[in-house]
């Protein structure tokens, strides 16, 4: 299980010529690795994460996840690959307000053909116990705090046991105490599940908790000293 990125570039066309967002980005991860990516706003961090998560396509370069180049797949194959192999946690939790905590965690399983409903529900309940929400299964998002909603989002990202977990500013909307709790939870579950974890963050406190740190500057990615 590995992630290999080579010479990734992303350009957007403009009236005055292409706008370069990523330039020559390379990185590699093995199972159990955790990487924090820092950098100023507009440096390309979220663009990189979206390409790693197959939500956007690179202009050039290659991405291989567990030996597969996802950008050679058909749209249907790519959607299935993303659903099964990649978990996402965003700054805004994106929970469905009309659904319960348990139903929100189960959303990714609704389009999966490779899971049994009874098994996935049992695992969802287990995850919610592990994130401290075992007594809140029937609550709606509006009845939860910001930190609790983000914990639901973490459980949802893990429910199909992805090999790659991506988090884009997962603590950005939280107070300091909740941010610390969510950061610790992400790392704890990552270690238990032995995923590959990539977190984009402005938080120096969160980044310091990671064994690997890199910095994005003007579209290039370099190790943090």
Coordinates of C-alpha atoms in Angstrom, one line a residue:
X1 CA 0.0 0.0 0.0
X2 CA 1.6 3.3 -1.1
X3 CA 1.0 6.7 -2.6
X4 CA 3.5 7.9 -5.2
X5 CA 3.3 11.4 -6.7
X6 CA 5.8 12.4 -9.4
X7 CA 6.3 15.9 -10.9
X8 CA 2.8 17.0 -10.4
X9 CA 1.7 20.2 -12.1
X10 CA -1.6 22.0 -12.3
X11 CA -2.3 25.0 -14.5
X12 CA -5.5 26.9 -15.1
X13 CA -6.1 28.8 -18.3
X14 CA -6.5 32.6 -18.1
X15 CA -6.9 35.4 -20.7
X16 CA -3.2 36.2 -20.2
X17 CA -1.9 32.7 -20.3
X18 CA -1.8 29.6 -18.0
X19 CA -1.8 30.2 -14.2
X20 CA 0.5 27.8 -12.5
X21 CA -0.8 26.5 -9.2
X22 CA 1.4 23.4 -8.7
X23 CA 4.9 23.0 -10.1
X24 CA 7.0 19.8 -9.9
X25 CA 5.4 18.4 -6.8
X26 CA 6.6 14.9 -5.7
X27 CA 6.0 12.9 -2.6
X28 CA 5.6 9.3 -1.4
X29 CA 3.8 7.7 1.4
X30 CA 3.7 4.1 2.7
X31 CA 1.0 2.5 4.9
X32 CA 1.0 4.0 8.4
X33 CA 2.7 7.3 7.2
X34 CA 1.2 10.7 8.3
X35 CA 2.1 14.0 6.6
X36 CA 1.1 17.5 7.5
X37 CA 1.3 20.1 4.7
X38 CA 1.5 23.8 5.7
X39 CA 1.9 27.0 3.7
X40 CA 0.3 30.3 3.2
X41 CA -3.2 30.8 1.6
X42 CA -3.1 30.4 -2.1
X43 CA 0.1 28.4 -2.2
X44 CA -1.6 25.3 -3.7
X45 CA -2.3 23.2 -0.6
X46 CA -6.0 22.5 -1.3
X47 CA -5.4 22.0 -5.0
X48 CA -2.8 19.3 -4.1
X49 CA -5.2 17.6 -1.8
X50 CA -8.0 17.7 -4.4
X51 CA -5.8 16.0 -6.9
X52 CA -4.6 13.3 -4.4
X53 CA -8.3 12.7 -3.7
X54 CA -9.1 12.5 -7.5
X55 CA -11.5 15.4 -7.2
X56 CA -9.4 17.3 -9.7
X57 CA -7.0 16.2 -12.4
X58 CA -3.4 17.3 -12.8
X59 CA -2.1 19.1 -15.9
X60 CA 0.9 16.8 -15.9
X61 CA 2.7 14.4 -13.7
X62 CA 1.5 11.2 -12.2
X63 CA -0.4 9.9 -9.1
X64 CA -0.4 6.2 -8.2
X65 CA -2.4 4.9 -5.2
X66 CA -1.9 1.3 -4.3
X67 CA -0.4 0.7 -7.7
X68 CA -3.3 2.3 -9.7
X69 CA -3.2 5.5 -11.7
X70 CA -6.7 6.7 -10.9
X71 CA -6.8 9.2 -13.8
X72 CA -6.7 6.3 -16.4
X73 CA -10.0 5.0 -15.1
X74 CA -13.4 5.7 -16.6
X75 CA -15.7 8.1 -14.7
X76 CA -17.7 5.3 -13.1
X77 CA -14.5 3.4 -12.2
X78 CA -12.9 6.5 -10.7
X79 CA -16.0 7.2 -8.6
X80 CA -15.9 3.7 -7.2
X81 CA -12.2 3.9 -6.6
X82 CA -12.5 7.2 -4.8
X83 CA -15.4 5.9 -2.7
X84 CA -13.6 2.7 -1.7
X85 CA -10.0 3.9 -1.3
X86 CA -10.1 7.5 -0.2
X87 CA -11.6 9.2 2.9
X88 CA -12.1 12.9 3.2
X89 CA -12.5 15.3 6.1
X90 CA -13.1 18.9 5.2
X91 CA -13.0 22.2 7.2
X92 CA -16.7 22.3 7.0
X93 CA -18.1 18.9 8.1
X94 CA -20.7 18.8 5.2
X95 CA -23.1 16.7 7.3
X96 CA -26.7 16.3 6.1
X97 CA -28.8 18.3 8.5
X98 CA -31.9 16.1 8.1
X99 CA -30.0 12.8 8.9
X100 CA -29.0 11.4 12.2
X101 CA -25.4 11.0 13.3
X102 CA -25.4 7.3 12.4
X103 CA -27.1 8.0 9.0
X104 CA -24.5 10.6 8.2
X105 CA -21.7 8.2 8.8
X106 CA -23.4 5.6 6.6
X107 CA -23.8 7.9 3.6
X108 CA -20.6 6.6 1.8
X109 CA -21.9 3.1 2.1
X110 CA -25.0 3.8 0.1
X111 CA -23.2 3.8 -3.2
X112 CA -20.8 1.0 -2.3
X113 CA -21.4 -2.4 -4.0
X114 CA -18.7 -4.2 -2.0
X115 CA -20.1 -3.9 1.5
X116 CA -22.9 -5.6 3.4
X117 CA -25.3 -3.2 5.1
X118 CA -25.2 -5.1 8.4
X119 CA -21.4 -5.1 8.5
X120 CA -21.0 -1.4 7.7
X121 CA -23.7 -0.4 10.2
X122 CA -21.9 -2.4 12.9
X123 CA -18.6 -0.8 12.0
X124 CA -20.2 2.7 11.9
X125 CA -21.5 2.2 15.4
X126 CA -18.1 1.0 16.5
X127 CA -16.4 4.1 15.0
X128 CA -18.9 6.4 16.7
X129 CA -18.1 4.7 20.0
X130 CA -14.4 5.3 19.4
X131 CA -15.0 9.0 18.6
X132 CA -17.0 9.4 21.8
X133 CA -20.5 9.7 20.2
X134 CA -21.9 6.3 20.9
X135 CA -24.7 7.9 22.9
X136 CA -25.6 10.4 20.2
X137 CA -26.4 8.1 17.2
X138 CA -30.0 9.4 16.8
X139 CA -29.1 13.1 17.2
X140 CA -29.1 15.6 14.3
X141 CA -26.1 17.7 13.4
X142 CA -27.8 20.8 14.8
X143 CA -27.8 19.2 18.2
X144 CA -24.1 18.8 18.2
X145 CA -21.2 21.1 18.9
X146 CA -18.7 22.0 16.2
X147 CA -16.1 19.6 17.5
X148 CA -18.7 16.8 17.7
X149 CA -19.8 17.4 14.1
X150 CA -16.2 17.1 13.0
X151 CA -15.8 13.9 14.9
X152 CA -18.9 12.6 13.0
X153 CA -17.1 13.6 9.8
X154 CA -14.0 11.7 10.8
X155 CA -16.0 8.6 11.4
X156 CA -17.8 9.0 8.1
X157 CA -14.4 9.3 6.3
X158 CA -13.3 6.0 7.8
X159 CA -16.4 3.9 7.5
X160 CA -15.3 2.2 4.3
X161 CA -11.8 1.6 5.6
X162 CA -9.9 3.7 3.1
X163 CA -6.2 3.3 2.5
X164 CA -5.7 7.1 2.1
X165 CA -7.3 9.6 4.5
X166 CA -7.2 13.3 3.4
X167 CA -8.1 16.2 5.7
X168 CA -8.3 19.9 4.5
X169 CA -8.1 22.3 7.5
X170 CA -10.0 19.8 9.7
X171 CA -9.6 22.0 12.8
X172 CA -9.9 25.4 11.1
X173 CA -13.4 26.2 12.3
X174 CA -12.9 24.9 15.8
X175 CA -12.0 26.5 19.1
X176 CA -8.5 25.6 20.5
X177 CA -9.8 22.8 22.8
X178 CA -12.0 21.2 20.2
X179 CA -9.2 21.6 17.6
X180 CA -6.7 19.8 19.8
X181 CA -9.3 17.0 20.4
X182 CA -10.1 16.5 16.7
X183 CA -6.4 16.5 15.8
X184 CA -5.6 13.9 18.4
X185 CA -8.5 11.8 17.2
X186 CA -7.4 11.9 13.6
X187 CA -3.9 10.7 14.5
X188 CA -5.2 8.1 16.9
X189 CA -7.6 6.5 14.4
X190 CA -5.0 6.8 11.6
X191 CA -2.5 4.8 13.8
X192 CA -5.2 2.2 14.7
X193 CA -6.4 1.8 11.1
X194 CA -2.9 2.1 9.6
X195 CA -4.1 4.5 6.9
X196 CA -1.9 6.9 4.9
X197 CA -2.9 10.3 6.3
X198 CA -2.3 13.7 4.6
X199 CA -3.6 16.8 6.5
X200 CA -3.5 20.4 5.1
X201 CA -3.4 22.9 7.9
X202 CA -2.6 26.4 9.0
X203 CA -2.2 25.2 12.6
X204 CA 1.4 24.9 13.7
X205 CA 0.1 23.0 16.8
X206 CA -1.5 20.3 14.7
X207 CA 1.4 20.1 12.3
X208 CA 3.9 19.6 15.2
X209 CA 2.0 16.4 16.2
X210 CA 2.8 14.8 12.8
X211 CA 6.0 12.7 12.2
X212 CA 6.4 14.3 8.7
X213 CA 5.9 17.9 7.7
X214 CA 6.2 19.6 4.4
X215 CA 5.6 23.2 3.3
X216 CA 3.9 24.5 0.1
X217 CA 5.3 27.7 -1.2
X218 CA 4.3 29.2 -4.6
X219 CA 3.2 25.8 -5.9
X220 CA 6.2 23.8 -4.8
X221 CA 6.4 21.3 -1.9
X222 CA 9.5 21.1 0.3
X223 CA 10.3 19.3 3.5
X224 CA 10.0 21.4 6.6
X225 CA 13.4 21.8 8.4

